[in-house]
Short mmCIF file of C-alpha atoms in Angstrom, two decimals:
data_model
loop_
_atom_site.label_atom_id
_atom_site.label_comp_id
_atom_site.label_asym_id
_atom_site.label_seq_id
_atom_site.Cartn_x
_atom_site.Cartn_y
_atom_site.Cartn_z
CA LEU A 231 -3.60 35.45 26.64
CA HIS A 232 -4.37 37.82 23.74
CA ARG A 233 -1.18 36.81 21.92
CA HIS A 234 -2.18 33.17 22.38
CA ARG A 235 -5.50 33.81 20.59
CA VAL A 236 -3.79 35.65 17.73
CA ASP A 237 -1.31 32.79 17.30
CA ARG A 238 -4.15 30.30 17.33
CA ARG A 239 -6.04 32.19 14.60
CA GLN A 240 -2.94 32.47 12.45
CA HIS A 241 -2.32 28.75 12.72
CA HIS A 242 -6.00 28.15 12.05
CA ARG A 243 -5.92 30.31 8.92
CA ALA A 244 -2.80 28.59 7.68
CA GLY A 245 -4.50 25.22 7.92
CA ASP A 246 -2.29 23.92 10.71
CA ILE A 247 -4.35 21.34 12.60
CA ARG A 248 -1.90 21.09 15.48
CA VAL A 249 -3.18 22.24 18.83
CA VAL A 250 -1.13 25.34 19.57
CA SER A 251 -1.42 25.13 23.33
CA ALA A 252 -3.04 22.84 25.85
CA ARG A 253 -2.52 25.24 28.78
CA ARG A 254 -6.23 25.27 29.57
CA GLY A 255 -6.61 21.51 29.68
CA HIS A 256 -7.27 18.69 27.27
CA LEU A 257 -10.97 19.40 26.80
CA ARG A 258 -10.35 22.89 25.44
CA ALA A 259 -7.50 21.65 23.26
CA GLY A 260 -9.80 18.92 21.92
CA ARG A 261 -12.47 21.49 21.03
CA ALA A 262 -9.88 23.57 19.18
CA LEU A 263 -8.83 20.55 17.18
CA LEU A 264 -12.41 19.60 16.36
CA CYS A 265 -13.12 23.12 15.21
CA ARG A 266 -10.15 23.03 12.86
CA VAL A 267 -11.10 19.65 11.47
CA ARG A 268 -14.59 20.93 10.68
CA VAL A 269 -13.23 23.98 8.91
CA HIS A 270 -10.40 22.29 7.06
CA GLY A 271 -11.85 18.79 6.63
CA SER A 272 -13.22 19.72 3.23
CA GLY A 273 -10.38 22.12 2.50
CA GLY A 274 -12.83 24.98 2.96
CA ARG A 275 -14.41 24.09 -0.37
CA GLN A 276 -17.81 22.74 -1.16
CA PRO A 277 -17.64 19.60 -3.29
CA ALA A 278 -18.19 20.37 -6.95
CA PRO A 279 -21.65 19.33 -8.07
CA GLN A 280 -21.49 16.24 -10.24
CA ALA A 281 -22.14 17.30 -13.80
CA ALA A 282 -24.96 15.58 -15.58
CA ALA A 283 -22.45 13.24 -17.16
CA LYS A 284 -23.59 10.88 -19.84
CA PRO A 285 -23.71 7.33 -18.44
CA LEU A 286 -20.97 5.03 -19.69
CA GLN A 287 -22.14 2.00 -21.64
CA ALA A 288 -20.07 -1.09 -22.44
CA GLY A 289 -22.09 -4.01 -23.73
CA ALA A 290 -24.67 -4.87 -21.07
CA LEU A 291 -22.78 -2.83 -18.46
CA ALA A 292 -24.07 0.69 -17.67
CA ILE A 293 -22.32 3.11 -15.31
CA ASP A 294 -24.17 6.19 -14.07
CA LEU A 295 -21.44 8.55 -12.87
CA ALA A 296 -23.75 11.10 -11.26
CA LYS A 297 -25.61 8.48 -9.20
CA ARG A 298 -22.57 6.21 -8.76
CA GLU A 299 -24.68 3.26 -9.85
CA VAL A 300 -23.83 0.29 -12.03
CA THR A 301 -26.23 -2.04 -13.78
CA LEU A 302 -25.56 -5.20 -15.74
CA ALA A 303 -28.33 -6.13 -18.19
CA GLY A 304 -30.62 -3.82 -16.19
CA ARG A 305 -29.80 -5.52 -12.88
CA PRO A 306 -28.19 -3.30 -10.19
CA ILE A 307 -24.67 -4.27 -9.12
CA GLU A 308 -23.51 -3.36 -5.63
CA LEU A 309 -19.93 -2.05 -5.67
CA THR A 310 -17.69 -0.56 -3.00
CA ALA A 311 -16.44 2.99 -3.58
CA LYS A 312 -13.03 1.77 -4.77
CA GLU A 313 -14.54 -0.90 -7.02
CA PHE A 314 -16.73 1.78 -8.60
CA ASP A 315 -13.78 4.16 -9.05
CA LEU A 316 -11.67 1.37 -10.55
CA LEU A 317 -14.44 0.39 -12.97
CA VAL A 318 -14.94 4.03 -14.04
CA CYS A 319 -11.20 4.43 -14.60
CA PHE A 320 -11.24 1.44 -16.93
CA ALA A 321 -14.52 2.27 -18.68
CA GLN A 322 -13.43 5.83 -19.45
CA HIS A 323 -10.33 4.49 -21.23
CA PRO A 324 -11.33 1.35 -23.15
CA GLY A 325 -8.37 -0.47 -24.67
CA MET A 326 -5.82 1.50 -22.65
CA VAL A 327 -3.44 -0.71 -20.68
CA PHE A 328 -2.83 0.29 -17.05
CA THR A 329 -0.06 -1.05 -14.87
CA ARG A 330 -0.88 -1.81 -11.25
CA GLY A 331 1.18 1.23 -10.23
CA GLN A 332 -0.81 3.50 -12.56
CA LEU A 333 -4.08 2.19 -11.14
CA LEU A 334 -2.85 2.75 -7.59
CA ASP A 335 -2.02 6.33 -8.50
CA LYS A 336 -5.25 7.06 -10.40
CA VAL A 337 -7.75 5.28 -8.15
CA TRP A 338 -6.13 5.21 -4.71
CA GLY A 339 -4.14 8.41 -5.10
CA TYR A 340 -0.75 6.94 -4.29
CA SER A 341 1.85 4.82 -5.94
CA HIS A 342 3.86 2.60 -3.65
CA SER A 343 5.61 -0.63 -4.48
CA GLY A 344 4.34 -3.51 -2.45
CA TYR A 345 0.69 -2.49 -2.72
CA GLU A 346 0.06 -3.97 -6.16
CA HIS A 347 -1.78 -6.88 -4.51
CA THR A 348 -4.45 -4.34 -3.53
CA VAL A 349 -5.18 -3.76 -7.21
CA ASN A 350 -5.30 -7.50 -7.90
CA SER A 351 -7.72 -8.09 -5.01
CA HIS A 352 -10.07 -5.32 -6.10
CA ILE A 353 -10.02 -6.48 -9.72
CA ASN A 354 -10.80 -10.05 -8.65
CA ARG A 355 -13.78 -8.86 -6.55
CA LEU A 356 -14.94 -6.56 -9.35
CA ARG A 357 -14.75 -9.38 -11.89
CA ALA A 358 -16.76 -11.62 -9.58
CA LYS A 359 -19.53 -9.02 -9.63
CA ILE A 360 -19.63 -7.99 -13.31
CA GLU A 361 -18.27 -10.91 -15.35
CA ARG A 362 -20.29 -13.93 -16.48
CA ASP A 363 -17.19 -16.05 -15.93
CA PRO A 364 -14.47 -14.26 -13.90
CA ALA A 365 -11.90 -16.78 -15.19
CA LYS A 366 -12.70 -15.69 -18.77
CA PRO A 367 -13.53 -11.99 -18.41
CA ASP A 368 -15.33 -9.94 -21.03
CA TYR A 369 -14.79 -6.49 -19.48
CA ILE A 370 -11.58 -6.27 -17.44
CA LEU A 371 -8.85 -8.06 -19.33
CA THR A 372 -5.41 -9.06 -18.13
CA VAL A 373 -2.45 -7.95 -20.22
CA TRP A 374 0.17 -10.47 -19.11
CA SER A 375 3.33 -9.06 -17.55
CA VAL A 376 1.94 -5.52 -17.86
CA GLY A 377 -1.40 -4.94 -16.14
CA TYR A 378 -5.05 -4.64 -17.12
CA LYS A 379 -7.27 -3.01 -19.70
CA PHE A 380 -10.98 -2.55 -20.31
CA ALA A 381 -12.42 -4.25 -23.38
CA GLU A 382 -13.42 -2.11 -26.35
CA PHE A 383 -17.09 -2.45 -27.27
#
């Protein structure tokens, strides 16, 4: 039994979320797993406090990074987390052309062929929320056969 506890702590310290043993039943194994998820769910780190970043401004569009808020001509715009991240990615690099694969990697954290439609869908929804005329965008521009870029203001 003692060796079992030592093994469990070593696995716990190493960040292994597998249940080492279920000899004492599923309930106990479940508690062990929950304990490890709580400890390792944040990687043992506290999230870095958001620096008092200067809000991004592009025409009538304002992006407050610290508050994760967007306004258009002073009117709040409701965005999903990914829409916000996508908009920030563009607004921090005006004029820079991003391929769909680059956006997947920067915003979603992975690059996988076949998921480019995800980028298109999010851009279409984002345009519907921030553009006067989504068919003739002022902010998120299409670069044909390449990808997208944010307009330079």
